[in-house]
Coordinates of C-alpha atoms in Angstrom, one line a residue:
X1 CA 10.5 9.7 -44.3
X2 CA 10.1 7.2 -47.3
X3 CA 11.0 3.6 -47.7
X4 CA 10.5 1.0 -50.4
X5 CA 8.4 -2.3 -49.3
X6 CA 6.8 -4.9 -50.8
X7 CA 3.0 -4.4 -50.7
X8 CA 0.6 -7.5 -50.6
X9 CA -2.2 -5.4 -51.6
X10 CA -0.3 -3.5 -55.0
X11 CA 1.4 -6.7 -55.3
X12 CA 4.7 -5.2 -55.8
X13 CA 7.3 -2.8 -54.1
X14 CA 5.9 0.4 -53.7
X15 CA 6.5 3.6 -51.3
X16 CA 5.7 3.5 -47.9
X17 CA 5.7 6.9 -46.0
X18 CA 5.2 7.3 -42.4
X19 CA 1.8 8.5 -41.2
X20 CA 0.3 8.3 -38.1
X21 CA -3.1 7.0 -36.8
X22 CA -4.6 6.8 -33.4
X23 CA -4.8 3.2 -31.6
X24 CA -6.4 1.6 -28.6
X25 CA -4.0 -0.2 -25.9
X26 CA -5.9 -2.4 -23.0
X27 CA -3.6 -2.5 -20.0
X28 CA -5.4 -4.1 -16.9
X29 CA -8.6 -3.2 -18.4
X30 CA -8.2 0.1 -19.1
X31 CA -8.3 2.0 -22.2
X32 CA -5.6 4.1 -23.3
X33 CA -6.1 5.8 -26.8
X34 CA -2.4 7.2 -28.1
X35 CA -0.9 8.4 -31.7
X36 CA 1.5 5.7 -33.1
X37 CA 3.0 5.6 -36.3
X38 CA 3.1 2.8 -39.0
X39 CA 4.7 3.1 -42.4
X40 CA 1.5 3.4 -45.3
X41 CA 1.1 2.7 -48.8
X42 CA 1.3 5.5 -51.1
X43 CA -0.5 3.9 -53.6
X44 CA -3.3 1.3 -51.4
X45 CA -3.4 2.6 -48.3
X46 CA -1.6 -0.5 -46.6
X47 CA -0.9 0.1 -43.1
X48 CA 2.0 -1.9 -42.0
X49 CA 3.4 -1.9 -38.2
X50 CA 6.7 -1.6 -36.9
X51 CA 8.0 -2.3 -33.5
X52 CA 10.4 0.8 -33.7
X53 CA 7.9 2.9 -34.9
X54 CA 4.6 1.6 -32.3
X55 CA 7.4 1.3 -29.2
X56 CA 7.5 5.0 -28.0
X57 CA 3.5 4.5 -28.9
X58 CA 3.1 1.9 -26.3
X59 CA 5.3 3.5 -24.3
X60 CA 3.3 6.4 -23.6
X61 CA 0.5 4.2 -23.1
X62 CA 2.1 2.8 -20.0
X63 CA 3.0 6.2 -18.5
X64 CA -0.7 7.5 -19.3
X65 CA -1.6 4.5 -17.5
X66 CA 0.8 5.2 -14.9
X67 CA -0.2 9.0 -14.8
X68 CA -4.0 7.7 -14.1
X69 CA -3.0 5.3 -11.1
X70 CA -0.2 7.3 -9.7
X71 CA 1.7 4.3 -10.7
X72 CA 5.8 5.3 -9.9
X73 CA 7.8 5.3 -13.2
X74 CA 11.0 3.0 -12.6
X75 CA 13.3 5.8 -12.3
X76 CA 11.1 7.3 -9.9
X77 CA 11.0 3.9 -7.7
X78 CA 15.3 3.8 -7.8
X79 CA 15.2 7.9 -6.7
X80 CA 13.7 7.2 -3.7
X81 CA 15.2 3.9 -3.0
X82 CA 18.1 6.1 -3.1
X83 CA 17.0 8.9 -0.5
X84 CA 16.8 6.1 1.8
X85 CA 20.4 4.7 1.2
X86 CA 19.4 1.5 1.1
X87 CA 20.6 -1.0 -1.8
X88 CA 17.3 -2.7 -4.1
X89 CA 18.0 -5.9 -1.6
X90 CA 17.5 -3.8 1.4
X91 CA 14.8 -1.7 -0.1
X92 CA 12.7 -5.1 -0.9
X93 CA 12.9 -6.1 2.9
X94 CA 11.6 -3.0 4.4
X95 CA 9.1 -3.0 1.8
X96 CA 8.6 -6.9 2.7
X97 CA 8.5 -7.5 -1.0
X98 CA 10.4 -10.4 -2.7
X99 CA 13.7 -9.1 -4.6
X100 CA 12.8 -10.1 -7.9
X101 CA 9.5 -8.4 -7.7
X102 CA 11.5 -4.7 -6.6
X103 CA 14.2 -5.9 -9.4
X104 CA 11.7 -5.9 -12.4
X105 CA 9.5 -2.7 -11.3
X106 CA 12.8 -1.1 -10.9
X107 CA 13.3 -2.7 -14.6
X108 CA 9.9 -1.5 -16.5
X109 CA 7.6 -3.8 -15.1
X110 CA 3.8 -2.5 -14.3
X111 CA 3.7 -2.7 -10.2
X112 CA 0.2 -3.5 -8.9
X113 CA -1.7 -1.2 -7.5
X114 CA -1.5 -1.9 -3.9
X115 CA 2.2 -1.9 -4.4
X116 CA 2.2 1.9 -6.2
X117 CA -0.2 2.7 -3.3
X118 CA 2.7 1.8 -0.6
X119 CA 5.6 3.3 -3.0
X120 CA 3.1 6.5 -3.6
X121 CA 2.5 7.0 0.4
X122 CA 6.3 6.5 0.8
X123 CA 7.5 9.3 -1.8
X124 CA 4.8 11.7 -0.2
X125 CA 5.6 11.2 3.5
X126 CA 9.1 9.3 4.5
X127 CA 7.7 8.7 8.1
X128 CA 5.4 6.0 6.9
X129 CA 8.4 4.4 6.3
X130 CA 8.2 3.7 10.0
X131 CA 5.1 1.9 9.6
X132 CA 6.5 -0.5 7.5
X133 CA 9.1 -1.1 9.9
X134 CA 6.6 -2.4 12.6
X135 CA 5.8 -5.2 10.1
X136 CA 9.1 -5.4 8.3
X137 CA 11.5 -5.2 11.3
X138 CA 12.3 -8.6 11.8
X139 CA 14.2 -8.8 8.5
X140 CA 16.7 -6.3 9.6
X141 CA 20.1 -7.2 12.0
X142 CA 19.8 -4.1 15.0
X143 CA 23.0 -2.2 13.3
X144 CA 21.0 -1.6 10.1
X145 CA 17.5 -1.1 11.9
X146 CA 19.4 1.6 13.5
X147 CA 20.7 2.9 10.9
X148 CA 17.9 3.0 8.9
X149 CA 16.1 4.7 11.5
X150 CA 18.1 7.2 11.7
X151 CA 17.9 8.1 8.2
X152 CA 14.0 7.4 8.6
X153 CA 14.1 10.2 11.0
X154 CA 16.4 12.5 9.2
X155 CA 14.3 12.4 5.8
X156 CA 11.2 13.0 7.4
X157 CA 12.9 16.7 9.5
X158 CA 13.7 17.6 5.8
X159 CA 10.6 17.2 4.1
X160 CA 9.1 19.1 6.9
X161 CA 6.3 17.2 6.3
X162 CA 2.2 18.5 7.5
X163 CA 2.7 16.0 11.0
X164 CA 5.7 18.3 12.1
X165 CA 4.2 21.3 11.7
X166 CA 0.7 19.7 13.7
X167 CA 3.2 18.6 16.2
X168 CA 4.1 22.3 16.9
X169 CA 0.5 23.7 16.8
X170 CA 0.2 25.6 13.4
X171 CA -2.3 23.8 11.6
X172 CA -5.9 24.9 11.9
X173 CA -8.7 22.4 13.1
X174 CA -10.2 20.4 10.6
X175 CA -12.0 17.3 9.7
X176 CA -8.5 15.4 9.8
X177 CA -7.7 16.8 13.5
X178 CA -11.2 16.0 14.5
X179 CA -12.0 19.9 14.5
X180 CA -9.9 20.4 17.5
X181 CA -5.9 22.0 17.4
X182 CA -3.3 19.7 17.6
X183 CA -2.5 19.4 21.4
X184 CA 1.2 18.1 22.7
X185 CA -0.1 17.9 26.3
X186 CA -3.3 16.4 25.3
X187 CA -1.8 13.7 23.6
X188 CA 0.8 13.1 26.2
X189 CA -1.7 12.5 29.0
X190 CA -3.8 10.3 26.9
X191 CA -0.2 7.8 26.0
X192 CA 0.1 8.2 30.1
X193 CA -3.2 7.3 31.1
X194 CA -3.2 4.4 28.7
X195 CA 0.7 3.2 29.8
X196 CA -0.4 3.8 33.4
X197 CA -3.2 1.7 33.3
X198 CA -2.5 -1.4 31.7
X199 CA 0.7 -3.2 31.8
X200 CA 2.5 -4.1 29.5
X201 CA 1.4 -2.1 26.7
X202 CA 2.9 -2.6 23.7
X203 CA 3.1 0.1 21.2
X204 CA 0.8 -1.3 18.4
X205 CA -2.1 -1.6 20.6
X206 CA -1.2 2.2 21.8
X207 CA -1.6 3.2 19.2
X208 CA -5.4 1.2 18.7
X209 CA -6.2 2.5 21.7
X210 CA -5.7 6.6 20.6
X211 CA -7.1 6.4 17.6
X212 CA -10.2 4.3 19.3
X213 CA -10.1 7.2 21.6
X214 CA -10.3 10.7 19.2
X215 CA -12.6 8.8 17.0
X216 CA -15.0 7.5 19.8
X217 CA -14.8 10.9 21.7
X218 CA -15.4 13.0 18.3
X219 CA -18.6 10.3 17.9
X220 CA -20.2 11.1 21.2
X221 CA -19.2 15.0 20.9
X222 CA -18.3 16.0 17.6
X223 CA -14.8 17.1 18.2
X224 CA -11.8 15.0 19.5
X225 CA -9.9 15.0 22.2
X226 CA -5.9 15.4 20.7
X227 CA -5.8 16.7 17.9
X228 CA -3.9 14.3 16.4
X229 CA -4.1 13.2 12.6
X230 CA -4.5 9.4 11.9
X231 CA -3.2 8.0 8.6
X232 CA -4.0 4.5 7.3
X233 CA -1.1 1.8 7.9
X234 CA -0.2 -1.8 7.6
X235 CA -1.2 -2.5 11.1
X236 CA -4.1 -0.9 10.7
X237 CA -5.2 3.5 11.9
X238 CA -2.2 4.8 13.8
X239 CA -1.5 8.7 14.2
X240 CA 0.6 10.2 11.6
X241 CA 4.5 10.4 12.1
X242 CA 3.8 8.8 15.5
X243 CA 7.4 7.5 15.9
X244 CA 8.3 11.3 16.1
X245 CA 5.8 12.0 18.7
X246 CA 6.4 9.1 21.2
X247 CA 10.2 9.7 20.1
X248 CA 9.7 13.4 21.5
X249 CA 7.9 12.3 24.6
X250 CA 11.0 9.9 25.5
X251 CA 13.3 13.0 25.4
X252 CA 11.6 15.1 27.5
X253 CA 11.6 11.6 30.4
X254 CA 7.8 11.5 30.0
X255 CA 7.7 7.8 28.5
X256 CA 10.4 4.7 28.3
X257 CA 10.4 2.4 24.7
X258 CA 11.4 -0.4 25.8
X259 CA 12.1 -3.8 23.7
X260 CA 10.6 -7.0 24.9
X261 CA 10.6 -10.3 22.7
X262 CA 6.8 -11.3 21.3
X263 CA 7.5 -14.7 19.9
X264 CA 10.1 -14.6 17.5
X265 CA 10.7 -11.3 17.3
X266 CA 11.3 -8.0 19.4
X267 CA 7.9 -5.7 19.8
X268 CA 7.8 -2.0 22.2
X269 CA 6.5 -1.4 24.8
X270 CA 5.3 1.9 26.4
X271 CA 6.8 2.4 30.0
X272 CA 5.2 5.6 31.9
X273 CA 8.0 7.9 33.2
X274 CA 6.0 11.2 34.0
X275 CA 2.7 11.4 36.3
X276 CA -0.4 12.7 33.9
X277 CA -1.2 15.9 33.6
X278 CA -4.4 17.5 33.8
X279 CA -5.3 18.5 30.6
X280 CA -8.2 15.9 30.0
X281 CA -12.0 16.9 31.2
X282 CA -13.6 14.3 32.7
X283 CA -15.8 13.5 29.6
X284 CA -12.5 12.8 27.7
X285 CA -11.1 10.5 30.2
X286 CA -14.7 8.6 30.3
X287 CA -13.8 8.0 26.8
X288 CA -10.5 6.8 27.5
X289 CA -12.2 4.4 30.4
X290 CA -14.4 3.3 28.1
X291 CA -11.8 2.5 25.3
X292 CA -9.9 0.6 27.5
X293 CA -12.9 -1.3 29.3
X294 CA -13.7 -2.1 25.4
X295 CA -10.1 -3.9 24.7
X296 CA -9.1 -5.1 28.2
X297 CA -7.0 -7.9 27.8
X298 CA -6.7 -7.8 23.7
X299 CA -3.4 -8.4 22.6
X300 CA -1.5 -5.9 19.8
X301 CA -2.8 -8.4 17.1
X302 CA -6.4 -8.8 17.8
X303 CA -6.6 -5.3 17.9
X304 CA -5.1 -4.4 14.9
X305 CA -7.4 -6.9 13.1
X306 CA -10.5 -5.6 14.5
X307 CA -9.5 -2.1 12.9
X308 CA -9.0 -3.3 9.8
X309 CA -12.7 -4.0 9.5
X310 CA -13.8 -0.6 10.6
X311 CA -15.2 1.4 7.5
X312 CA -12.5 4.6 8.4
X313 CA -10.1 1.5 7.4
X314 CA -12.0 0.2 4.1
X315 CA -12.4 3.1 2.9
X316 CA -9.0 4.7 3.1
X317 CA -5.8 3.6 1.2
X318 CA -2.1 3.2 2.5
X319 CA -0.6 6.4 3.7
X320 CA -4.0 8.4 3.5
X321 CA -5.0 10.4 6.1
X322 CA -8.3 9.2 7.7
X323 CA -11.3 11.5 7.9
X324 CA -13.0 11.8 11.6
X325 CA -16.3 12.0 10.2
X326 CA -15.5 8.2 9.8
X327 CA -16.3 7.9 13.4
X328 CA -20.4 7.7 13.1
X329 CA -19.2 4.4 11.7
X330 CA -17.5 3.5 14.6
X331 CA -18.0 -0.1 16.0
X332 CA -18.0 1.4 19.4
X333 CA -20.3 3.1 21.5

């Protein structure tokens, strides 16, 4: 491809070719090296830019960027807006993002990282979307929280996601499950012992007080007590896809999730049904004892706050699942 242009350096019109030539872009401080294109100088040399020849160029510098970060492309964000049926207005309040902020990533615009880190953790697991929800909840009217649960629910049974398949016992022990199988009777009798023993209980500090639990018991022992895989969340470690569990454990009449107003806004809280099994030794329920003795009297927030500054917190990003070897870091004795 050939055009005529005037060249400074010949000082004259002369024929410009296309070539290419390999060029440095800086976005957020990282170097991206890519092949562009500028028209050249068949006599000088000249190099001469062109915005429809550099575009794609730059282009592909952003998605490299984007392929490094795990940054979501725009069409990717819109895709999974759409699997959860919600419109970009919607999707910006369960997110509890501003509109114009979801308008312009969904329109090209670089999202920062801690926002491709929510979007990334969403996309790989729908269930954190119930996470969100425990911060995000007060923007919705109850016919579309409902709603949206539902479809919360129904997105995270397709994907068969890791959580379901822990939930029914087929995953082997490993540093995620504190080296112990998954247990459903375990894990019930711990979220009875702790509803049975302090009242109210609302569901956030719940589910402080079984992560405290596992990771304590796995400090003192080296294994933990459920089973149960904790992922990093807004409200700080929580166990993964634990709306399905406790949802599971109000079907079968072991537990009630009950609604109760907390300041402006409606919080859960865990109602015991069932009498506790026997499935805990008596070292595991120390642990228990000693979790609760630890946060008697600490509301849902405090606690949540305190777990943010625990290393297994620092050191993990939204959605990730958190390692047990974490707990020689524990605060907690």
């Amino acid at each position: 491809m050939t055009m005529i242009k005037y060249c400074d350096q010949c000082g004259g019109e002369t024929v410009f070719s296309v070539a290419e030539r390999e060029e440095n872009y800086d976005i957020r401080g990282e170097r991206i090296r890519v092949v562009t294109k500028v028209w050249r100088c068949q006599g000088c040399g000249l190099e001469l830019f062109d915005d429809e020849l550099t575009g794609p160029a730059l282009k592909e510098a952003y998605n490299e960027y984007r392929r490094r970060k795990n940054i979501p492309a725009p069409e990717d964000i819109k895709e999974l807006r759409g699997k959860f049926g919600l419109s970009l207005r919607s999707f910006a309040k369960l997110l509890g993002w501003g509109y114009v902020t979801l308008h312009r990533y969904e329109n090209g615009a670089l999202p920062s990282e801690a926002h491709a880190a929510v979007l990334a953790a969403l996309k790989a697991n729908p269930s954190y979307a119930f996470g969100l929800l425990e911060t995000t909840k007060r923007n919705f009217e109850k016919d579309e929280m409902d709603g949206l649960l539902k479809r919360i629910d129904a997105l995270t049974r397709e994907c068969n996601h890791p959580s379901k398949i822990r939930h029914e016992e087929k995953c082997e022990a490993n540093v995620f499950t504190g080296f112990v199988p998954f247990s459903v009777e375990k894990f019930r009798d711990m979220v009875l012992w702790f509803s049975s023993m302090e009242a109210p209980l609302l569901k956030t500090k719940l589910l402080k007080l079984l992560w405290y639990a596992d990771f304590l018991h796995f400090k003192r022992h080296g294994v933990g007590i459920s089973g149960a895989v904790y992922v990093h969340l807004p409200l700080g470690p929580v166990p993964d896809n634990f709306t399905f569990l406790l949802g599971e454990l109000e079907w079968e009449h072991k537990i009630k999730i009950e609604p109760v107003p907390v300041g402006d806004y409606l919080a859960e809280r865990i109602i015991p049904v069932a009498e506790r099994g026997s499935s805990l030794s008596e070292d595991e329920l120390r642990t228990l004892k000693d979790v609760l003795k630890q946060f008697q009297g600490w509301g849902s927030r405090r606690i949540s706050s305190y777990s943010h500054e625990e290393k297994a917190y620092l050191s993990t990003g939204q959605g990730e699942e958190i390692s047990y070897e974490y707990a020689v870091d524990l605060s907690i004795d």
